[in-house]
Amino acid sequence: MRDVVRAYIEKYRLLTENRPVLVGVSGGADSIALLTILVESGYSCIAAHCNFHLRGDESLRDEQFVREYARKLDVPFLMTDFDTRKYAASRRLSIEMAARELRYDWFEEQRVATGAQAIAVAHHRDDSVETLLMNLVRGTGIRGMSGIRPKNGFVVRPLLAVSREDILEWLARRGLRYVTDSTNLSDAYTRNFIRLRVLPLLKEINPSVKNSIARTSEHLSAVEAIYLHVVEEARDTVVKQGDRLSIATLMHYPSPDAILYELLKTYDFTRQVAEDVYLSLTKESGKTFFSSTHRLIKDRDYLLLSPLVKEEVCEYTLTGGEKVWSGPVELSFEKIVIKKDFHIRKDKNIAYFDYDKLSFPLTLRTWKEGDWFIPFGMKGRKKLSDYFSDHKFSRFDKERTWLLCSGDAVIWIVGERSDDRFCLDKTTKSVLVVNFFSTKSESK
């Protein structure tokens, strides 16, 4: 068995021999086997034990047993105590989840403190099979079907290549003692229920059911790697400019609903919301969806993403006497007396207004329903909502659009089009020239 574990470590590059390994040791058969194999394989080990104080004298017995076994192997021993029930109650966690959080947080602290290369824990192949069945019962995607990973960050699991039966036989041949956690004999916990009641029933159908599930898990792990590769490829092609998902490109992929979920999960959208977004793709534009961190708007050709931000002041007062004004947009102002050499540059980012037609101070604000203006070169008024629609403004484009106003009148859709009522004519004596440089607020 030791050779099998060594080969597994090499296959997945779990450990190197030049730095110590922090080994989680409960005192049970699995962790005793793990510590022994790693020490005998030449790794510099540190035994780390957690006393959760959940089983009275048993907890103290386990601590003492691990301490003595570490001394026997001449391995450094680290130990900590937890008030697990209090921690669970304060965070509204199950005892299982509380113990897991406490254990791994402490392991990581000790890994950093000791300079260990990894945290080795004693999950074996049967644990992986049980995890797969638990995920299947609860409902899972392909990731939950691949069982326990050999490596997750700094946590490594060298015993996944062997079964619980292999471990017990190996310990028996070596004459190695271990302690038994009495709670492992109870079916009160989900994992124990699957181990003690579900798997024995499945073995009646197929005596090698654990091996069969483990092989299936390995196959699915390979499928998952392919799946994730396609998801990343989709991320590169579907996501445009960081905040737009191309609907047409998405629909070219097989199972676009699955791809969409994986892309939106990055922005904290739940599976249910992702399904609702997918169903909206063939419907009218404008529907909005929310996650805890982002908003998504279904537009004509894109799904538009933006971070949720606190509402900001969306109206600013400008005297018109500024040379440069920096706010959500950057503008410059210049009053010019018309002379013979005066000329107008055709540039959407520059607006020219008859100074005497303006009422000061000017205001800069975002648009609202009911806004209208008279587009330059036209005579009739036009609602801004209609102008936006005619010029194919997305919902995001609308929100990022700023209006320069004189009194209640919109004189310029900044960077887009000015109002004909304030344009220059034969009677104009002075001109207010406004340059638009950039938009600073991506939320508007």
Short mmCIF file of C-alpha atoms in Angstrom, two decimals, residues 1 22 61 86 131 133 150 168 180 219 231-232 298 340 359 377 431:
data_model
loop_
_atom_site.label_atom_id
_atom_site.label_comp_id
_atom_site.label_asym_id
_atom_site.label_seq_id
_atom_site.Cartn_x
_atom_site.Cartn_y
_atom_site.Cartn_z
CA MET A 1 0.00 0.00 0.00
CA LEU A 22 1.73 19.36 8.26
CA ARG A 61 -7.79 9.76 25.05
CA LYS A 86 -20.12 27.36 21.37
CA THR A 131 -18.91 12.48 -0.88
CA LEU A 133 -23.24 10.04 -3.10
CA PRO A 150 -6.35 15.06 -4.62
CA LEU A 168 -7.12 -1.52 7.95
CA THR A 180 -11.91 4.49 17.19
CA HIS A 219 -13.92 9.47 -15.48
CA VAL A 231 -16.21 27.22 -20.12
CA GLU A 232 -12.99 29.25 -20.12
CA LYS A 298 -31.16 41.69 -20.99
CA LYS A 340 -14.23 86.70 -38.56
CA SER A 359 -29.54 80.66 -18.24
CA GLY A 377 -31.11 70.62 -37.23
CA VAL A 431 -20.25 81.46 -27.84
#
